[in-house]
Amino acid sequence: MARKSNKNANIKDVAALAGVSIATVSRFLNGNLGRMSAATAAKVQDAITKLNYVPNSVARQMITRSSKLVAVIVANIDDYFSTELFKGISSILESQGYIGVLFDANADIEREKTLLRAIGSHQFDGLLLQSFSNPQTVQEILHQQMPVVSVDREMDACPWPQVITDNFQAAQEATEYFGRQGYTHVVVLTSELDLSRTRQERYRGILSAAQDVDVLEVSEASYNHSEVHQRLTALIHKSDQKTVVFALKERWLLEFFPNLIISGLIDNQEVTATGFADTDFIRRMEPKLTLITQNPFLMGASSAEIMLRELNGEHVAPDRMIIPAKLQ
Amino acid sequence: MARKSNKNANIKDVAALAGVSIATVSRFLNGNLGRMSAATAAKVQDAITKLNYVPNSVARQMITRSSKLVAVIVANIDDYFSTELFKGISSILESQGYIGVLFDANADIEREKTLLRAIGSHQFDGLLLQSFSNPQTVQEILHQQMPVVSVDREMDACPWPQVITDNFQAAQEATEYFGRQGYTHVVVLTSELDLSRTRQERYRGILSAAQDVDVLEVSEASYNHSEVHQRLTALIHKSDQKTVVFALKERWLLEFFPNLIISGLIDNQEVTATGFADTDFIRRMEPKLTLITQNPFLMGASSAEIMLRELNGEHVAPDRMIIPAKLQ
């Protein structure tokens, strides 16, 4: 059903037939419809259809060296944090006619390298990265000069700008807050601590503000739900102090908190719970919990703003921008 | 920090220095590491780094007409269904060295058109589509001949293969199942019915198997959580029959079921609940609910298998493949 394309029609013909400028057709082709009326867009689309015009974008890319596509690698699209990060990025990129193209590392550092290799050997105008790898590895594999902005995962000796949360401070402040409410016993629920610097920072933050701390590490690869639930319950009862269960990862909060609430164990009297949570499901349950939100949408939007400055030719210093987490 | 690239080095030099065939280097560059040993991959990467070789992929694309990138448009990455769909697609594409590139329509038909326009004017080897638009619109905007496979959203007069669930049958069978348990009063919890054919099919399936049906439509754009909760509770109490609350969309199930369970209203005696659910959070809550799963990962994988056949030159008839939903 797809028509044969008319190789003779070019952008000038489209502009002439639509009665608009070539710049307008170009903005249309780049999906940059920000300041374009629906009527104009319709006229251009109509002319393109009538002339059966196919923009030779690959050829155009070789001349302009711009694809108007920005690659975004996130850690795992199953995590709401990653998808919100992308939605924030995407909304800002669109404002200047760029499109965010999403690559899912699937929580796998080897897969991330495969994606970097693919991105490095194609025409993307820039890369936004929630990375497992270190900057040197990224650069060696990417192997192409393009603007890079790192988001969420803090990197040392990072040659490009970073947008991060202060995980240490967020965990410390939350622990202090619950300490003031008398919850002096902390049960930390986390994935393997040694696998993620983010988790380590959060754990250090808790240790800096509490003495009576127990840790329950759950292996993401293999775990038994009811066994973890039992061990968690045992740790809560272990201390005679008021206890706060502190989830370092939203996934565990979503998996284990509902049954603790339903069983009546979390009563906001003797036992409460908190953690890093960016979805609303747990917030809507009774009794209401006070949780930490990092605002991934804002983190994504902020990293995209830096990317746009670089795409507009500005050199941005490789500084760290810290988006504060909120306890609410 | 990024090195200047050496324009003289070419793929032959890389193969020679690495002591492998050009085909091997090519597979490496395309991220096709399936049958490649880590040692070989390391040698190739090492040679690329030493020679500072940058594959001119855009030029290569003009010759081979292949980018090894397959575009995937999903309805909304905030929905677990969409992200699982992509993970299924991605895992199959990788097996033959293709990379799935994710575009998020963000539940916005206008945005979907912008994405189609961008995909149509760049070099992607194919398109997998969870679409809001009709096939004619997709073809007119895409405006390029590439293999297309549609997944999840059923389309009429569709010129390409489709992978779908039978939403009518799934809803009908679930309603019959609960009817046999004595739950003859059904309260349907859904987003606006007139906006989605999928929801309409599910609603028709319920009506075909139950007489006593109440509907609560929630506007995704604007709604008040506690007001919806109250109206839902009122509808449950409305009938003197045993009631099953039936969520047509996982989002509402995740948002409203926990409090119905915590409040003790859902007891699996007088009142139970079901719906389309692909995440595990609700399944893990007590009392256990019987829910409908569509297996989005399998739907994605199946659509990617069809895509690979097309990419290998086979013409696949525009048939519908139906992945049955499971009540469990």
XYZ file of C-alpha atoms in Angstrom:
656
model
C 0.000 0.000 0.000
C 2.915 2.386 0.551
C 3.350 4.596 -2.503
C 6.497 4.738 -4.580
C 8.246 7.974 -3.679
C 8.738 10.763 -6.202
C 12.489 11.328 -6.256
C 12.091 14.591 -8.171
C 10.089 16.526 -5.594
C 12.283 18.517 -3.222
C 11.767 20.765 -0.230
C 11.376 23.837 -2.482
C 8.457 22.193 -4.303
C 6.811 21.392 -0.979
C 7.252 24.971 0.269
C 5.887 26.384 -3.005
C 2.839 24.107 -3.079
C 2.094 24.729 0.614
C 2.667 28.443 0.192
C 5.093 28.574 3.120
C 8.818 29.200 3.543
C 11.428 26.461 3.173
C 12.325 27.084 6.829
C 8.752 26.242 7.792
C 8.850 22.969 5.841
C 12.182 22.197 7.461
C 10.793 22.837 10.950
C 7.858 20.582 10.069
C 10.156 17.806 8.853
C 12.145 18.067 12.072
C 8.950 17.765 14.071
C 9.514 21.260 15.421
C 5.854 22.299 15.565
C 6.191 24.528 18.615
C 5.372 27.854 16.955
C 3.479 26.378 13.967
C -0.296 26.694 13.599
C -2.256 23.498 13.002
C -3.455 25.010 9.705
C 0.128 25.542 8.472
C 1.169 22.061 9.561
C -1.818 20.631 7.703
C -0.900 22.574 4.529
C 2.683 21.270 4.645
C 1.562 17.685 5.327
C -0.895 18.007 2.456
C 1.795 19.249 0.043
C 4.153 16.455 1.146
C 1.408 13.898 0.517
C 0.420 15.384 -2.896
C 4.042 15.507 -4.084
C 4.816 12.226 -2.354
C 7.958 13.916 -1.068
C 10.438 11.803 0.935
C 13.049 13.897 2.725
C 16.436 12.303 2.285
C 17.282 12.790 5.884
C 20.362 10.581 5.856
C 21.858 12.725 3.102
C 20.747 15.845 4.962
C 22.450 14.538 8.098
C 25.762 14.184 6.250
C 25.575 17.861 5.339
C 24.068 19.350 8.491
C 25.628 16.761 10.803
C 22.364 17.017 12.763
C 19.667 14.389 13.143
C 17.609 16.310 15.723
C 17.580 13.028 17.669
C 19.104 12.891 21.157
C 19.923 9.445 22.573
C 18.872 8.728 26.155
C 20.119 5.631 27.993
C 18.213 4.813 31.192
C 19.064 2.090 33.710
C 15.766 0.195 33.531
C 12.427 1.247 32.034
C 10.668 -1.023 34.556
C 11.571 1.571 37.204
C 9.192 4.522 37.341
C 12.208 6.683 38.190
C 13.757 5.959 34.777
C 10.556 6.551 32.805
C 9.852 9.833 34.601
C 13.463 10.871 33.989
C 12.860 10.303 30.277
C 9.521 12.148 30.269
C 11.242 15.172 31.813
C 14.066 15.003 29.251
C 11.665 14.527 26.383
C 9.408 17.451 27.278
C 12.320 19.910 27.287
C 13.998 18.566 24.122
C 10.714 18.915 22.234
C 10.553 22.615 23.038
C 13.406 23.075 20.550
C 12.371 20.448 18.016
C 14.636 17.660 19.247
C 13.293 14.186 19.897
C 14.475 12.062 22.818
C 15.154 8.493 21.714
C 15.082 5.993 24.575
C 17.535 3.112 25.027
C 16.953 0.668 27.906
C 20.084 -0.727 29.574
C 17.823 -3.276 31.297
C 19.978 -3.022 34.442
C 22.790 -4.759 32.528
C 26.202 -3.084 32.183
C 27.126 -5.273 29.184
C 23.936 -4.287 27.419
C 24.719 -0.637 28.198
C 28.028 -1.059 26.353
C 26.231 -2.534 23.333
C 23.903 0.472 23.317
C 26.803 2.933 23.600
C 28.502 1.204 20.653
C 25.338 1.519 18.560
C 24.790 5.157 19.539
C 28.436 5.973 18.808
C 28.180 4.549 15.307
C 24.981 6.397 14.396
C 24.043 10.017 14.055
C 22.687 11.306 17.332
C 23.137 14.958 18.272
C 23.823 14.171 21.920
C 23.615 11.606 24.702
C 21.872 11.781 28.079
C 23.041 9.004 30.313
C 21.863 7.294 33.519
C 24.973 5.155 33.494
C 26.385 2.022 35.119
C 29.784 2.473 33.434
C 32.493 4.966 34.373
C 33.122 8.007 32.132
C 36.328 6.567 30.634
C 34.529 3.420 29.487
C 31.668 5.466 28.089
C 34.028 7.663 26.074
C 36.098 4.770 24.745
C 33.035 2.878 23.542
C 31.050 5.904 22.363
C 34.093 6.961 20.458
C 32.531 9.978 18.838
C 32.531 13.594 19.848
C 29.002 14.492 20.961
C 27.618 16.452 23.910
C 27.024 14.169 26.907
C 25.133 14.934 30.111
C 25.017 12.456 32.978
C 21.939 12.210 35.201
C 21.155 10.479 38.530
C 24.253 8.258 38.841
C 27.096 10.328 40.308
C 30.433 9.888 38.510
C 33.956 10.784 39.633
C 36.362 12.554 37.266
C 33.408 13.153 34.972
C 34.276 15.159 31.822
C 30.691 16.275 31.248
C 27.943 17.994 33.316
C 25.990 15.901 35.857
C 22.515 16.281 37.337
C 22.231 14.323 40.583
C 20.492 14.002 43.951
C 22.488 14.174 47.165
C 21.611 10.646 48.279
C 23.687 10.872 51.451
C 21.961 14.043 52.590
C 18.458 12.859 51.660
C 18.862 9.641 53.682
C 20.493 11.493 56.589
C 17.747 14.120 56.823
C 14.978 11.507 56.664
C 16.677 9.444 59.404
C 17.026 12.551 61.577
C 13.357 13.431 60.981
C 12.149 10.007 62.139
C 14.647 10.052 65.007
C 12.970 13.235 66.259
C 9.640 11.334 66.187
C 11.222 8.702 68.444
C 11.862 6.087 65.748
C 15.440 5.340 66.813
C 15.619 1.774 65.411
C 16.094 1.669 61.631
C 15.571 -1.448 59.489
C 17.134 -0.858 56.075
C 15.557 -2.784 53.171
C 17.828 -2.755 50.110
C 19.253 -4.615 47.141
C 22.900 -5.713 47.422
C 24.737 -2.675 48.796
C 28.030 -3.392 47.071
C 26.454 -3.217 43.597
C 25.401 0.416 43.650
C 27.076 3.592 44.774
C 23.674 5.249 45.128
C 22.599 2.659 47.712
C 25.915 2.991 49.548
C 25.490 6.777 49.791
C 21.989 6.332 51.162
C 23.144 3.720 53.672
C 25.989 5.975 54.853
C 23.451 8.777 55.293
C 21.346 6.578 57.563
C 24.374 5.403 59.601
C 25.414 9.025 60.096
C 22.107 9.770 61.840
C 21.192 6.564 63.731
C 22.975 4.091 66.021
C 20.490 1.178 66.082
C 20.480 0.045 62.429
C 19.668 -3.393 60.976
C 20.066 -4.198 57.278
C 18.096 -6.656 55.134
C 19.736 -7.121 51.722
C 17.532 -8.676 49.025
C 19.071 -10.122 45.870
C 17.211 -8.769 42.828
C 18.253 -11.859 40.904
C 16.679 -14.389 43.267
C 14.611 -13.989 46.428
C 11.602 -15.546 48.081
C 8.856 -13.014 48.851
C 7.430 -14.618 51.976
C 10.864 -15.431 53.388
C 11.920 -11.783 52.998
C 8.604 -10.707 54.566
C 9.280 -12.953 57.584
C 12.867 -11.773 58.044
C 11.655 -8.178 57.765
C 8.996 -8.781 60.430
C 11.567 -10.422 62.713
C 13.958 -7.454 62.373
C 11.126 -5.016 63.171
C 10.391 -6.897 66.407
C 14.081 -7.281 67.262
C 14.471 -3.919 69.013
C 12.360 -2.571 71.886
C 12.708 0.878 70.320
C 10.163 2.410 67.935
C 11.143 1.223 64.456
C 11.219 2.850 61.011
C 11.567 0.542 58.003
C 13.687 2.371 55.416
C 13.513 1.119 51.786
C 16.479 2.275 49.685
C 14.758 1.194 46.466
C 11.155 1.870 45.439
C 10.740 -1.649 44.060
C 11.075 -3.181 47.560
C 8.858 -0.525 49.090
C 6.103 -1.371 46.594
C 6.559 -5.093 47.096
C 6.796 -5.379 50.880
C 5.075 -2.334 52.432
C 1.445 -3.133 51.425
C 1.367 -6.390 53.418
C 3.089 -4.734 56.393
C 0.306 -2.130 56.287
C -2.506 -4.660 55.758
C -1.175 -6.829 58.603
C -1.404 -3.748 60.833
C 2.298 -3.905 61.654
C 2.910 -0.411 60.264
C 0.675 1.673 62.525
C 2.617 4.977 62.646
C 2.716 4.420 66.426
C 5.344 1.801 67.227
C 6.342 1.117 63.643
C 6.442 3.365 60.606
C 8.072 3.114 57.175
C 9.781 5.377 54.680
C 11.970 5.198 51.615
C 12.729 6.580 48.185
C 9.432 6.597 46.306
C 8.411 8.474 43.175
C 5.085 6.765 42.455
C 1.900 7.591 44.319
C 0.532 4.119 45.062
C 2.001 3.808 48.540
C 1.288 7.474 49.359
C -2.410 6.784 48.795
C -2.560 3.922 51.297
C -3.712 4.310 54.910
C -2.005 5.001 57.299
C -0.199 7.745 55.342
C 3.586 7.407 55.163
C 6.190 10.161 54.890
C 8.427 9.297 51.939
C 11.389 10.728 50.028
C 10.798 11.932 46.479
C 13.656 12.842 44.124
C 11.530 14.418 41.408
C 12.998 12.437 38.479
C 10.939 14.498 36.009
C 12.738 17.670 37.165
C 16.105 15.888 37.105
C 15.462 14.841 33.506
C 14.225 18.289 32.484
C 17.278 19.934 34.059
C 19.700 17.607 32.266
C 17.898 18.273 28.970
C 18.224 22.038 29.509
C 21.989 21.618 29.830
C 21.994 19.443 26.698
C 20.126 22.121 24.714
C 22.676 24.738 25.763
C 25.445 22.486 24.412
C 23.490 21.770 21.222
C 23.204 25.516 20.749
C 27.000 25.725 20.713
C 27.602 26.773 24.308
C 30.339 24.998 26.232
C 28.945 23.960 29.623
C 31.495 23.290 32.392
C 31.460 19.719 33.727
C 29.868 20.763 37.023
C 27.403 18.902 39.231
C 23.858 20.233 39.522
C 22.158 18.873 42.647
C 18.376 18.512 42.639
C 17.374 18.267 46.311
C 15.167 15.346 47.359
C 12.015 16.165 49.326
C 10.612 14.438 52.437
C 6.820 14.557 52.156
C 38.929 14.482 26.579
C 37.441 12.829 23.488
C 40.222 12.013 20.991
C 40.352 13.397 17.471
C 39.311 10.559 15.180
C 41.712 9.070 12.618
C 39.943 9.416 9.268
C 42.447 7.112 7.573
C 41.777 3.978 9.574
C 39.109 1.784 8.010
C 37.399 -1.493 8.856
C 40.134 -3.502 7.053
C 42.797 -1.988 9.316
C 40.727 -2.865 12.369
C 40.234 -6.458 11.211
C 43.942 -6.809 10.401
C 45.122 -5.397 13.745
C 42.585 -7.491 15.683
C 43.422 -10.556 13.617
C 39.775 -11.253 12.822
C 37.621 -11.156 9.686
C 35.981 -7.978 8.421
C 32.628 -9.710 8.981
C 33.507 -10.084 12.655
C 34.365 -6.396 12.982
C 31.108 -5.573 11.199
C 29.098 -7.765 13.581
C 30.871 -6.055 16.468
C 30.076 -2.578 15.110
C 26.426 -3.582 14.727
C 26.353 -4.749 18.346
C 25.707 -8.298 17.117
C 27.733 -10.066 19.822
C 25.532 -13.140 20.014
C 28.014 -15.699 18.744
C 31.165 -13.693 19.562
C 33.512 -14.632 22.414
C 34.336 -11.948 24.957
C 38.003 -12.355 23.984
C 37.272 -11.612 20.310
C 35.078 -8.647 21.201
C 37.869 -7.314 23.422
C 40.450 -7.669 20.608
C 38.186 -5.771 18.198
C 37.435 -3.034 20.740
C 41.153 -2.782 21.442
C 42.021 -2.399 17.754
C 39.285 0.204 17.296
C 40.678 2.151 20.240
C 44.328 1.880 19.095
C 43.445 3.002 15.543
C 40.915 5.489 16.869
C 38.576 4.157 14.202
C 35.184 5.844 13.819
C 32.814 3.861 11.600
C 31.105 6.258 9.219
C 27.786 4.646 9.888
C 25.719 7.288 8.140
C 27.678 6.734 4.955
C 27.452 2.974 5.480
C 23.692 3.305 5.881
C 23.403 5.002 2.486
C 25.061 1.991 0.921
C 23.618 -0.857 2.964
C 20.309 0.915 3.615
C 20.457 -0.737 7.014
C 20.967 0.902 10.391
C 20.306 -2.231 12.478
C 18.009 0.018 14.512
C 14.298 -0.816 14.775
C 11.952 1.944 15.951
C 9.373 1.034 18.589
C 6.523 3.427 19.473
C 4.679 2.576 22.686
C 1.553 4.280 24.045
C 2.977 5.358 27.401
C 6.172 4.217 29.159
C 4.492 4.969 32.502
C 2.400 1.846 31.898
C 4.140 -1.392 32.845
C 2.346 -3.017 29.904
C 4.217 -0.756 27.459
C 7.634 -1.253 29.065
C 7.218 -5.049 29.178
C 6.098 -4.975 25.553
C 9.366 -3.216 24.712
C 11.489 -5.599 26.785
C 9.977 -8.537 24.892
C 10.613 -6.827 21.547
C 14.116 -5.837 22.513
C 15.183 -9.305 23.690
C 14.216 -10.904 20.360
C 15.677 -8.156 18.146
C 19.018 -8.467 19.946
C 19.245 -12.153 19.068
C 19.920 -11.043 15.488
C 21.986 -7.954 16.234
C 19.198 -5.401 15.895
C 18.615 -2.795 18.584
C 15.130 -1.690 19.612
C 14.909 2.085 19.922
C 12.030 3.270 22.082
C 9.773 6.244 21.298
C 7.146 7.264 23.890
C 3.841 8.571 22.502
C 3.040 9.747 26.048
C -0.635 8.825 25.483
C -0.878 11.710 22.983
C -1.981 11.063 19.390
C -0.449 14.345 18.183
C 2.884 13.413 19.730
C 2.631 10.009 18.051
C 2.339 11.793 14.691
C 5.468 13.843 15.462
C 7.323 10.631 16.279
C 6.119 8.937 13.079
C 7.319 11.953 11.089
C 10.767 11.771 12.708
C 11.025 7.998 12.219
C 9.924 8.319 8.607
C 12.647 10.848 7.867
C 15.450 8.830 9.467
C 17.005 5.493 8.759
C 15.263 2.799 10.777
C 15.049 -0.747 9.454
C 11.511 -1.239 10.700
C 8.753 -0.002 12.989
C 6.893 -1.779 15.775
C 3.837 0.162 16.772
C 1.409 0.261 19.722
C -0.650 2.851 17.927
C -3.399 5.385 18.592
C -3.654 6.345 14.911
C -5.297 4.341 12.138
C -3.102 2.550 9.543
C -3.830 5.093 6.782
C -2.632 7.978 8.959
C 0.453 6.020 9.996
C 1.379 5.291 6.367
C 0.798 8.848 5.183
C 2.963 10.340 7.923
C 5.615 7.619 7.973
C 5.870 8.027 4.256
C 8.688 5.574 3.768
C 8.648 1.929 2.831
C 9.717 -0.055 5.891
C 8.400 -3.220 7.543
C 5.730 -2.392 10.134
C 4.213 -4.688 12.769
C 1.352 -3.519 14.977
C 1.028 -4.798 18.545
C -1.688 -4.632 21.232
C -4.033 -2.080 19.594
C -6.266 -3.878 17.088
C -6.587 -2.097 13.740
C -9.133 -2.567 10.955
C -8.028 -2.760 7.306
C -4.483 -3.104 8.587
C -1.888 -3.575 5.794
C 0.680 -5.143 8.136
C 0.766 -8.032 10.636
C -0.779 -7.496 14.086
C -0.162 -9.147 17.457
C -3.129 -8.643 19.761
C -5.081 -9.973 22.744
C -8.748 -10.875 22.391
C -9.984 -8.298 24.893
C -13.649 -9.216 24.418
C -13.021 -12.889 25.149
C -10.697 -12.230 28.105
C -13.275 -9.976 29.806
C -16.125 -12.352 28.971
C -14.346 -15.411 30.378
C -13.363 -13.599 33.574
C -16.937 -12.366 34.074
C -18.270 -15.906 33.544
C -15.689 -17.274 36.001
C -16.762 -14.869 38.760
C -20.431 -15.400 37.864
C -19.943 -19.123 38.592
C -18.585 -18.104 42.033
C -21.813 -16.203 42.640
C -20.452 -12.706 41.930
C -23.341 -11.642 39.678
C -23.043 -7.885 40.294
C -20.154 -6.284 38.356
C -18.764 -2.797 39.040
C -16.602 -1.725 36.111
C -13.802 0.738 36.899
C -12.421 2.341 33.740
C -11.091 5.427 31.997
C -13.434 7.112 29.491
C -14.864 4.249 27.417
C -15.300 6.241 24.223
C -11.569 7.037 24.008
C -10.268 3.498 23.581
C -11.381 0.572 21.494
C -9.564 -1.810 23.850
C -11.714 -0.638 26.769
C -14.887 -0.883 24.666
C -14.057 -4.497 23.725
C -13.494 -5.368 27.369
C -16.729 -3.665 28.415
C -18.689 -5.534 25.722
C -17.162 -8.783 26.969
C -18.430 -8.091 30.491
C -21.925 -7.102 29.269
C -22.105 -10.334 27.274
C -21.713 -12.374 30.471
C -23.487 -10.362 33.208
C -26.829 -8.571 33.600
C -26.219 -6.515 36.745
C -23.405 -4.157 35.647
C -22.526 -0.694 36.992
C -19.826 1.491 35.423
C -17.563 4.074 37.055
C -15.679 6.099 34.428
C -12.647 8.019 35.712
C -11.119 10.816 33.651
C -7.355 10.304 33.408
C -6.949 14.042 32.882
C -8.627 15.107 36.122
C -10.098 13.133 39.002
C -10.271 13.267 42.783
C -8.958 10.101 44.441
C -11.164 10.096 47.533
C -14.266 11.071 45.551
C -13.713 8.132 43.173
C -13.087 5.867 46.187
C -16.410 6.942 47.710
C -18.397 6.493 44.495
C -16.768 3.072 44.053
C -17.733 2.043 47.594
C -21.313 3.258 47.027
C -21.621 1.232 43.808
C -20.317 -1.899 45.581
C -23.032 -1.549 48.245
C -25.704 -0.696 45.681
C -26.652 -4.291 44.859
C -27.648 -7.030 47.302
C -25.817 -9.499 45.077
C -22.199 -10.573 45.618
C -20.048 -8.006 43.802
C -16.886 -8.199 41.706
C -15.060 -4.926 41.027
C -13.591 -5.147 37.498
C -10.769 -2.727 36.583
C -10.308 -2.350 32.807
C -6.985 -0.567 33.297
C -4.124 -1.586 35.611
C -3.534 2.011 36.668
C -6.934 2.174 38.419
C -6.492 -1.266 39.920
C -3.183 -0.184 41.473
C -4.627 3.097 42.661
C -7.958 2.010 44.172
C -7.710 -1.682 45.126
C -5.181 -1.372 47.995
C -7.490 0.805 50.103
C -10.502 -1.419 49.320
C -8.412 -4.334 50.616
C -7.084 -2.454 53.675
C -10.594 -1.254 54.557
C -11.669 -4.909 54.536
C -14.295 -4.261 51.861
C -12.691 -6.781 49.498
C -12.982 -9.992 51.529
C -13.384 -12.590 48.734
C -16.695 -13.463 50.448
C -19.266 -10.818 49.574
C -16.940 -8.661 47.493
C -13.969 -9.537 45.310
C -12.028 -7.697 42.623
C -10.348 -8.449 39.321
C -8.967 -6.677 36.289
C -6.214 -6.515 33.703
C -2.944 -6.547 35.661
C 0.573 -7.315 34.507
C 2.517 -6.214 37.585
C 2.798 -8.338 40.712
C 2.140 -5.769 43.455
C -1.588 -6.462 43.780
C -1.108 -10.236 43.371
C 1.102 -10.227 46.458
C -1.503 -8.576 48.679
C -3.842 -10.527 51.003
C -6.532 -11.641 50.314
C -5.277 -13.029 46.990
C -7.133 -11.823 43.907
C -7.653 -13.640 40.604
C -6.521 -11.284 37.834
C -6.163 -11.215 34.053
C -2.652 -11.121 32.608
C -1.970 -10.447 28.916
C 1.705 -11.336 28.978
C 2.950 -8.148 27.256
C 6.506 -9.539 27.163
C 5.309 -12.445 24.989
C 3.243 -10.079 22.829
C 6.328 -7.952 22.246
C 8.563 -10.947 21.564
C 6.042 -12.367 19.074
C 5.780 -9.075 17.178
C 9.586 -8.837 17.047
C 9.801 -12.379 15.612
C 7.498 -11.298 12.770
C 9.613 -8.175 12.269
C 12.802 -10.256 12.009
C 11.200 -12.458 9.336
C 10.403 -9.327 7.325
C 13.889 -7.906 7.878
C 15.257 -11.205 6.526
C 13.377 -10.561 3.288
C 10.328 -12.726 3.908
C 6.929 -11.231 3.079
C 4.629 -11.855 6.051
C 0.884 -11.733 5.344
C -1.008 -8.994 7.245
C -2.692 -11.501 9.566
C -3.655 -11.170 13.220
C -1.815 -13.238 15.798
C -3.817 -13.535 19.008
C -1.942 -14.017 22.298
C -4.526 -15.379 24.750
C -4.889 -13.596 28.098
C -4.745 -15.757 31.239
C -6.967 -15.633 34.326
C -4.789 -16.495 37.294
